[in-house]
Coordinates of C-alpha atoms and ligand atoms in Angstrom, one line a residue:
M819 CA 12.7 -130.8 -47.9
S820 CA 11.9 -127.1 -46.9
F821 CA 11.6 -124.6 -49.7
H822 CA 11.9 -126.3 -53.2
I823 CA 10.4 -125.7 -56.7
R824 CA 8.2 -128.5 -58.1
D825 CA 6.4 -128.4 -61.3
R826 CA 7.6 -124.6 -61.6
Y827 CA 5.7 -123.8 -58.1
L828 CA 7.6 -122.8 -55.2
Y829 CA 6.7 -125.3 -52.2
C830 CA 7.4 -125.1 -48.6
E831 CA 7.6 -128.7 -47.5
G832 CA 4.0 -130.1 -48.3
I833 CA 2.7 -126.8 -49.1
N834 CA 2.3 -125.0 -52.7
V835 CA 3.0 -121.4 -51.9
K836 CA 0.7 -119.9 -54.6
D837 CA -2.2 -121.7 -53.2
L838 CA -1.3 -120.2 -49.8
Q839 CA -0.8 -116.8 -51.2
N840 CA -4.3 -117.2 -52.7
A841 CA -5.8 -118.4 -49.6
V842 CA -4.5 -115.6 -47.2
Q843 CA -5.5 -111.9 -47.5
D844 CA -2.0 -110.6 -46.5
S845 CA 0.7 -109.6 -48.9
P846 CA 3.7 -109.4 -48.5
F847 CA 4.2 -112.3 -45.5
Y848 CA 7.0 -114.2 -44.0
L849 CA 6.8 -117.8 -44.2
Y850 CA 9.0 -120.0 -42.5
S851 CA 9.4 -124.0 -42.4
A852 CA 9.7 -126.0 -39.4
A853 CA 11.6 -128.8 -41.2
Q854 CA 14.4 -126.3 -42.2
L855 CA 14.5 -124.9 -38.5
R856 CA 15.0 -128.3 -37.0
A857 CA 17.5 -129.4 -39.6
N858 CA 19.6 -126.3 -38.7
V859 CA 19.4 -126.9 -34.9
A860 CA 20.3 -130.6 -35.8
A861 CA 23.6 -129.4 -37.6
Y862 CA 24.6 -127.6 -34.6
A863 CA 23.8 -130.4 -32.3
E864 CA 25.9 -132.9 -34.6
A865 CA 28.9 -130.6 -34.6
L866 CA 28.8 -130.1 -30.9
A867 CA 28.5 -134.0 -30.1
G868 CA 30.9 -135.1 -27.5
L869 CA 31.7 -131.4 -26.3
P870 CA 30.2 -130.0 -23.1
A871 CA 28.4 -127.1 -25.1
R872 CA 25.2 -125.1 -25.4
I873 CA 23.2 -123.6 -28.3
S874 CA 22.0 -120.1 -27.2
Y875 CA 19.9 -118.9 -30.0
A876 CA 20.1 -115.3 -30.7
V877 CA 16.8 -114.1 -30.4
K878 CA 17.3 -110.9 -32.1
A879 CA 17.6 -112.7 -35.2
N880 CA 14.1 -113.6 -35.3
G881 CA 11.9 -113.3 -32.0
N882 CA 8.5 -114.9 -33.2
L883 CA 7.2 -116.6 -30.2
T884 CA 6.0 -119.7 -31.9
L885 CA 9.6 -120.3 -33.4
L886 CA 11.0 -119.5 -30.0
R887 CA 9.0 -122.3 -28.4
I888 CA 10.1 -124.8 -31.3
L889 CA 13.8 -123.9 -30.8
R890 CA 13.3 -124.2 -26.8
N891 CA 11.6 -127.5 -27.5
L892 CA 14.8 -128.4 -29.4
G893 CA 17.0 -127.8 -26.5
C894 CA 18.2 -124.4 -27.4
G895 CA 19.1 -121.6 -24.6
A896 CA 18.4 -118.2 -25.6
T897 CA 20.5 -115.3 -26.0
L898 CA 19.3 -111.8 -25.5
V899 CA 19.9 -108.3 -26.0
S900 CA 17.0 -106.3 -24.2
G901 CA 14.6 -106.8 -21.2
N902 CA 11.7 -107.3 -23.6
E903 CA 13.4 -110.1 -25.4
L904 CA 13.9 -111.5 -21.9
R905 CA 10.5 -111.0 -21.2
L906 CA 9.5 -112.8 -24.6
A907 CA 11.9 -115.8 -23.7
L908 CA 10.2 -116.3 -20.4
L909 CA 7.1 -116.3 -22.5
A910 CA 8.4 -118.7 -24.9
G911 CA 9.2 -121.0 -21.7
F912 CA 12.9 -120.8 -21.9
D913 CA 14.5 -121.2 -18.2
P914 CA 16.4 -118.4 -17.2
A915 CA 19.2 -120.5 -16.3
D916 CA 19.9 -121.2 -20.1
M917 CA 19.6 -117.4 -20.9
M918 CA 22.3 -115.1 -21.5
F919 CA 21.9 -111.3 -21.5
N920 CA 24.1 -109.3 -23.7
G921 CA 24.3 -105.6 -24.8
N922 CA 26.5 -102.6 -24.6
G923 CA 23.5 -100.4 -23.4
K924 CA 21.5 -102.5 -21.0
R925 CA 19.3 -100.0 -19.1
R926 CA 19.4 -100.4 -15.2
D927 CA 15.8 -101.7 -15.2
E928 CA 16.9 -104.4 -17.9
V929 CA 19.8 -105.3 -15.9
A930 CA 17.5 -105.5 -12.5
L931 CA 15.0 -107.8 -14.6
A932 CA 17.9 -110.3 -15.5
V933 CA 19.3 -110.3 -12.1
Q934 CA 15.6 -110.8 -10.6
H935 CA 15.3 -114.1 -12.9
G936 CA 19.0 -115.3 -12.2
V937 CA 19.8 -114.8 -15.8
T938 CA 23.7 -114.9 -16.8
V939 CA 24.7 -111.1 -17.8
N940 CA 27.6 -110.2 -20.0
I941 CA 29.5 -107.2 -18.7
D942 CA 30.5 -105.0 -21.8
S943 CA 31.9 -102.0 -19.9
E944 CA 32.8 -100.2 -16.8
F945 CA 29.4 -98.8 -16.3
D946 CA 27.7 -102.1 -17.2
L947 CA 29.4 -103.7 -14.3
E948 CA 28.5 -100.6 -11.8
H949 CA 25.0 -101.1 -12.9
I950 CA 25.0 -104.9 -12.5
A951 CA 26.7 -104.6 -9.1
A952 CA 24.2 -102.0 -8.1
A953 CA 21.5 -104.5 -9.0
S954 CA 22.9 -107.4 -7.4
H955 CA 23.0 -105.2 -4.1
A956 CA 19.5 -104.0 -4.4
A957 CA 18.5 -107.5 -4.9
A958 CA 20.3 -108.5 -1.8
A959 CA 18.6 -105.8 0.1
R960 CA 15.2 -107.1 -0.7
G961 CA 16.6 -110.4 0.8
A962 CA 16.9 -112.1 -2.4
A963 CA 20.8 -112.4 -2.0
R964 CA 22.1 -115.0 -4.8
P965 CA 25.2 -114.1 -6.8
V966 CA 24.8 -113.0 -10.3
D967 CA 26.8 -115.0 -12.9
V968 CA 28.6 -113.0 -15.0
L969 CA 30.8 -113.1 -18.3
L970 CA 33.4 -110.5 -19.2
R971 CA 32.6 -109.7 -23.1
V972 CA 36.2 -109.3 -24.6
N973 CA 36.7 -107.2 -27.5
P974 CA 39.2 -109.5 -29.4
D975 CA 40.3 -106.8 -32.2
I976 CA 39.7 -109.6 -34.9
R977 CA 38.6 -108.4 -38.5
P978 CA 36.0 -110.8 -39.7
D979 CA 35.9 -109.5 -43.2
V980 CA 32.3 -108.7 -43.2
H981 CA 30.1 -105.5 -43.8
P982 CA 31.3 -102.8 -41.3
Y983 CA 27.9 -102.5 -39.8
V984 CA 27.9 -106.3 -38.8
A985 CA 31.6 -106.4 -37.5
T986 CA 31.6 -106.2 -33.8
G987 CA 35.0 -107.4 -32.3
M988 CA 37.5 -104.8 -33.8
R989 CA 39.4 -102.4 -31.8
D990 CA 37.0 -99.3 -32.7
S991 CA 33.9 -101.4 -32.1
K992 CA 31.6 -100.0 -29.4
F993 CA 31.3 -103.6 -27.9
G994 CA 33.2 -105.5 -25.4
I995 CA 36.3 -104.9 -23.2
R996 CA 39.7 -104.5 -24.8
A997 CA 42.2 -107.1 -23.3
E998 CA 44.5 -104.6 -21.8
Q999 CA 41.5 -103.2 -19.8
L1000 CA 40.6 -106.7 -18.4
P1001 CA 42.8 -106.2 -15.2
W1002 CA 40.8 -103.3 -14.1
F1003 CA 37.7 -105.5 -14.4
L1004 CA 39.0 -108.5 -12.4
D1005 CA 40.2 -106.3 -9.7
R1006 CA 36.6 -104.7 -9.7
L1007 CA 35.1 -108.1 -9.4
K1008 CA 37.2 -109.3 -6.7
G1009 CA 35.6 -106.5 -4.6
E1010 CA 32.3 -107.7 -5.5
P1011 CA 31.3 -110.9 -3.7
L1012 CA 27.8 -110.9 -5.4
L1013 CA 29.2 -111.3 -9.0
R1014 CA 30.3 -114.5 -9.8
L1015 CA 32.6 -114.5 -12.9
V1016 CA 32.0 -117.6 -14.7
G1017 CA 33.3 -117.1 -18.1
L1018 CA 34.4 -114.9 -20.9
H1019 CA 32.5 -113.9 -24.2
C1020 CA 33.3 -112.6 -27.6
H1021 CA 31.1 -112.0 -30.7
L1022 CA 33.4 -111.2 -33.6
G1023 CA 30.3 -110.2 -36.0
S1024 CA 27.9 -111.7 -38.3
T1025 CA 27.7 -113.3 -41.8
I1026 CA 31.2 -114.5 -41.2
K1027 CA 32.2 -116.9 -44.1
D1028 CA 35.9 -117.8 -43.1
V1029 CA 36.2 -120.1 -39.9
Q1030 CA 39.8 -119.1 -39.5
V1031 CA 38.6 -116.0 -37.4
F1032 CA 36.8 -118.3 -35.0
Y1033 CA 40.0 -120.2 -34.8
D1034 CA 41.8 -117.2 -34.0
A1035 CA 39.5 -116.1 -31.4
T1036 CA 39.2 -119.4 -29.6
I1037 CA 43.2 -119.2 -29.3
L1038 CA 42.9 -115.9 -27.9
M1039 CA 40.1 -116.3 -25.5
G1040 CA 41.4 -119.6 -24.5
D1041 CA 44.8 -117.9 -23.4
L1042 CA 42.9 -115.2 -21.4
T1043 CA 40.7 -118.1 -20.0
S1044 CA 44.0 -119.5 -18.6
S1045 CA 45.7 -116.4 -17.1
I1046 CA 42.3 -115.4 -15.5
R1047 CA 41.9 -118.6 -13.9
Q1048 CA 45.4 -118.2 -12.6
Q1049 CA 44.1 -115.2 -10.6
G1050 CA 41.6 -117.7 -8.8
F1051 CA 38.4 -117.1 -10.8
E1052 CA 36.6 -120.3 -11.2
L1053 CA 35.8 -119.8 -15.3
R1054 CA 33.3 -122.2 -16.5
Y1055 CA 32.2 -121.0 -19.9
L1056 CA 33.8 -120.0 -23.0
N1057 CA 31.2 -118.2 -25.1
L1058 CA 32.4 -117.8 -28.6
G1059 CA 29.1 -115.8 -29.9
G1060 CA 27.3 -116.2 -33.3
G1061 CA 28.0 -115.1 -36.4
L1062 CA 28.2 -117.9 -39.0
G1063 CA 27.1 -116.8 -42.5
I1064 CA 24.7 -118.5 -44.6
D1065 CA 24.9 -119.1 -48.3
Y1066 CA 22.7 -115.9 -49.6
E1067 CA 24.6 -115.9 -52.9
R1068 CA 24.0 -119.7 -53.3
T1069 CA 27.6 -120.4 -54.0
G1070 CA 27.7 -123.9 -52.2
E1071 CA 30.7 -122.6 -50.3
M1072 CA 29.6 -121.5 -47.0
P1073 CA 31.1 -123.2 -44.0
T1074 CA 28.8 -125.5 -41.9
P1075 CA 28.3 -125.9 -38.1
Q1076 CA 30.6 -128.7 -38.6
A1077 CA 33.4 -126.9 -40.3
L1078 CA 33.1 -124.1 -37.6
L1079 CA 33.4 -126.8 -34.9
D1080 CA 36.2 -128.8 -36.5
A1081 CA 38.2 -125.5 -36.6
L1082 CA 37.5 -125.0 -32.9
R1083 CA 37.6 -128.4 -31.4
G1084 CA 41.3 -129.2 -30.5
Q1085 CA 41.7 -125.5 -29.2
L1086 CA 39.1 -125.2 -26.4
P1087 CA 40.8 -125.2 -22.9
D1088 CA 39.7 -128.3 -20.8
D1089 CA 36.7 -128.1 -18.2
L1090 CA 34.8 -125.4 -20.0
T1091 CA 31.2 -125.4 -21.4
L1092 CA 31.5 -124.0 -25.0
I1093 CA 28.5 -121.6 -25.6
V1094 CA 27.5 -120.7 -29.1
E1095 CA 25.1 -118.0 -30.0
P1096 CA 23.9 -118.5 -33.6
G1097 CA 21.0 -116.4 -35.0
R1098 CA 21.2 -116.3 -38.5
S1099 CA 22.4 -119.8 -39.3
I1100 CA 19.7 -121.2 -37.4
V1101 CA 16.6 -119.1 -38.8
G1102 CA 18.1 -117.4 -41.8
N1103 CA 17.4 -119.9 -44.6
A1104 CA 14.3 -121.4 -42.6
G1105 CA 12.3 -118.1 -43.9
V1106 CA 11.1 -116.3 -46.9
L1107 CA 9.4 -113.3 -48.0
I1108 CA 6.4 -113.9 -50.3
C1109 CA 5.2 -110.7 -52.1
R1110 CA 3.0 -109.8 -55.0
V1111 CA 4.0 -107.8 -58.1
I1112 CA 2.2 -104.6 -58.3
G1113 CA 3.4 -103.8 -61.7
V1114 CA 6.5 -103.7 -64.1
K1115 CA 8.0 -100.3 -65.4
R1116 CA 11.0 -98.9 -67.3
N1117 CA 12.6 -95.8 -67.0
G1118 CA 15.1 -95.6 -69.9
D1119 CA 17.4 -98.4 -70.0
K1120 CA 16.4 -99.4 -66.5
H1121 CA 13.5 -102.1 -65.8
F1122 CA 11.8 -102.3 -62.5
I1123 CA 9.6 -105.1 -61.2
V1124 CA 7.7 -102.9 -58.3
T1125 CA 6.5 -105.5 -55.5
D1126 CA 4.3 -104.8 -52.2
G1127 CA 7.5 -106.0 -50.5
S1128 CA 9.8 -103.3 -49.6
M1129 CA 12.5 -102.1 -47.4
A1130 CA 10.0 -101.8 -44.6
A1131 CA 9.5 -105.5 -44.5
L1132 CA 13.2 -106.5 -45.2
I1133 CA 15.6 -103.8 -44.7
R1134 CA 18.8 -105.9 -45.3
P1135 CA 19.2 -104.9 -49.0
S1136 CA 19.0 -101.3 -48.2
L1137 CA 21.0 -101.2 -45.3
Y1138 CA 23.8 -103.5 -45.9
G1139 CA 23.7 -103.9 -49.7
A1140 CA 22.8 -107.6 -48.7
Y1141 CA 22.1 -109.9 -51.3
H1142 CA 18.9 -112.2 -51.2
H1143 CA 18.2 -114.5 -54.1
I1144 CA 14.9 -113.9 -55.8
G1145 CA 12.7 -115.8 -57.9
F1146 CA 8.8 -116.3 -58.7
I1147 CA 6.5 -118.7 -56.9
E1148 CA 4.7 -119.6 -59.9
P1149 CA 5.6 -120.3 -63.7
V1150 CA 6.3 -116.8 -65.4
D1151 CA 6.9 -117.0 -69.1
G1152 CA 7.5 -113.2 -69.9
E1153 CA 10.5 -111.7 -71.6
L1154 CA 13.8 -112.1 -69.9
Q1155 CA 15.1 -108.7 -68.7
V1156 CA 17.4 -107.7 -66.1
F1157 CA 15.4 -105.9 -63.5
D1158 CA 15.8 -104.0 -60.2
I1159 CA 13.1 -105.4 -57.6
V1160 CA 11.8 -102.5 -55.7
G1161 CA 9.0 -101.6 -53.3
P1162 CA 6.7 -98.9 -53.2
V1163 CA 8.5 -97.0 -50.2
C1164 CA 9.3 -93.5 -51.1
E1165 CA 13.1 -93.8 -50.9
S1166 CA 15.6 -94.7 -53.6
A1167 CA 17.1 -97.0 -51.2
D1168 CA 14.2 -99.1 -51.3
F1169 CA 15.0 -102.0 -53.1
L1170 CA 15.1 -105.9 -52.6
G1171 CA 17.3 -107.0 -55.4
K1172 CA 19.2 -105.1 -58.2
A1173 CA 20.4 -106.4 -61.6
R1174 CA 18.5 -109.7 -61.7
M1175 CA 17.7 -111.3 -64.8
L1176 CA 14.1 -112.7 -64.7
P1177 CA 11.3 -113.1 -66.9
T1178 CA 8.8 -110.3 -67.1
P1179 CA 6.0 -110.8 -64.7
H1180 CA 2.5 -110.0 -64.8
E1181 CA 0.6 -108.1 -62.2
D1182 CA 0.0 -110.2 -59.3
T1183 CA 2.6 -112.7 -59.8
G1184 CA 3.9 -114.2 -56.4
L1185 CA 7.7 -113.2 -55.8
V1186 CA 9.8 -114.9 -53.3
V1187 CA 12.8 -113.4 -51.5
Y1188 CA 14.9 -116.1 -50.1
D1189 CA 16.6 -116.7 -46.9
A1190 CA 14.8 -114.0 -45.1
G1191 CA 14.5 -115.5 -41.8
A1192 CA 17.0 -113.8 -39.9
Y1193 CA 16.9 -110.1 -39.5
G1194 CA 13.6 -109.7 -41.7
Y1195 CA 10.8 -109.5 -39.8
A1196 CA 12.9 -108.7 -36.6
M1197 CA 14.3 -105.5 -38.6
S1198 CA 11.0 -104.6 -40.4
S1199 CA 9.2 -101.3 -39.8
S1200 CA 6.0 -99.6 -40.6
Y1201 CA 7.8 -96.5 -42.6
N1202 CA 5.4 -95.1 -45.0
L1203 CA 2.9 -96.9 -43.0
Q1204 CA 3.6 -100.0 -44.8
L1205 CA 2.4 -102.2 -41.9
R1206 CA 4.4 -105.0 -40.6
P1207 CA 3.8 -108.3 -42.4
A1208 CA 1.9 -111.5 -41.0
E1209 CA 4.1 -114.6 -40.5
Y1210 CA 3.2 -118.1 -41.3
L1211 CA 4.7 -121.4 -40.3
V1212 CA 4.6 -124.5 -42.5
D1213 CA 5.1 -128.0 -40.5
G1214 CA 4.8 -130.7 -43.2
D1215 CA 1.4 -130.3 -44.6
R1216 CA 0.0 -127.9 -42.0
V1217 CA 0.1 -124.1 -42.1
M1218 CA -0.2 -121.9 -39.1
Q1219 CA -0.6 -118.2 -38.9
I1220 CA 2.2 -117.5 -36.3
R1221 CA 1.5 -113.6 -36.2
R1222 CA -1.1 -111.4 -37.6
A1223 CA -0.2 -108.6 -39.6
E1224 CA 0.0 -105.1 -37.9
T1225 CA -3.5 -103.3 -38.9
F1226 CA -4.1 -99.2 -39.4
E1227 CA -5.7 -99.8 -36.1
D1228 CA -2.8 -100.9 -34.4
V1229 CA -0.9 -97.8 -35.6
A1230 CA -3.9 -95.2 -35.3
L1231 CA -4.9 -96.3 -31.5
A1232 CA -1.4 -96.4 -30.0
Q1233 CA -1.6 -92.3 -31.0
S1234 CA -5.1 -91.6 -29.3
P1235 CA -6.2 -90.4 -27.1
L1236 CA -3.6 -87.7 -26.5
S1237 CA -2.6 -87.0 -22.9
V1238 CA -1.3 -83.7 -21.6
I1239 CA 1.8 -84.2 -19.6
M1240 CA 2.7 -80.8 -18.7
P1241 CA 1.6 -78.5 -17.1
Q1242 CA -0.2 -81.0 -14.7
Ligands
PLP1080 C1 26.2 -111.0 -28.9 C2 25.6 -111.8 -30.1 N1 25.5 -113.0 -30.2 C3 24.9 -113.6 -31.2 C4 24.4 -112.9 -32.2 C5 24.0 -113.7 -33.5 O1 24.7 -113.4 -34.5 P1 24.2 -114.3 -35.8 O2 22.9 -114.0 -36.1 O3 25.0 -113.6 -36.9 O4 24.8 -115.8 -35.7 C6 24.6 -111.4 -32.2 C7 24.0 -110.5 -33.3 O5 24.8 -109.9 -34.0 C8 25.1 -110.5 -31.1 O6 25.2 -109.5 -31.3

């Protein structure tokens, strides 16, 4: 069992989280469960059983090096969206042959890095194709002539019914190539022998609750694959991206990887390896944010619990109005009230949860924000000089610090000494 309540205390596997909070200096901090991470990968592996398929974990969701190493050891590949993510994936030991490089704005140096390591690259636009072609020519000129495997990222114009900021596959989105533009890309690729088109890619968005949209995408992408194959391209992969939601609201109704794959199974074209790129559904419920209550206050009818965790540590509530379940890590017996749970950042948008019925805590009480493993630390900032939190990993009865907290010195040293650039 990963996160669970026993005798009114929160446990992560075999660890009493209050004991851990008392044992470490850091607050807030992220806490992950290795068992939950393994269970989430196993759920995908079981759902994909019998299919030629690859789980390509989306590093953007959580790029902690220790978690990446665990995921690599569990057999995952890595989906990347920047050159630095590529470097980190190499450091974590991923084989470049198991990496996919995505993005609508890859810089030339990032494309060159991917080409240098033989990473498969997704083409997102006309300029992206030209940059990848130029990088392949430059590599050939250096005597490193091997074809670059590329996928075309298709914009399928499917509305996934999620927050607009996490919908990526709609007509007006900045991502991918509209189907009617594909002939130009195919013609252009025919003239580039160093680019080898090996498949199609799409990514509909994130926090998706309805597997029907994946079914629709599979039909569309299958049809496109067939028609592109008829032009002589030997497509081997269909990459359907990530996007499966997790049960933030605790309704018990979120589709599982099995439900997702059941929806797709009969629709996949023959002789294709399916690639899925889950991020959130691998790490989301494997992590929580542990905070301390600084105090409780009241403004008119409104009651606030003010914690040391804020939008700087976890921005999803402020950015998307996202819901995270919130509780205490220890027994609290104060009066039940409806609270907004807010941080110390000087913004009215700084909240972790709104209108939650909770017992009134005393100062220093431990508070937990659940399901914070994905896009939590990864999107954190040091706004207001709230320094980025530490990260800890529980594996059975063992706890490891897997990232130290940012320090004031980290921030201050990056700004000194000043250097004069111009005039030289
Ligand atoms: C191309 C691509 N693949 C995979 C993902 C992972 O999505 P999720 O974390 O929702 O599974 C993303 C995230 O937006 C993405 O942009």
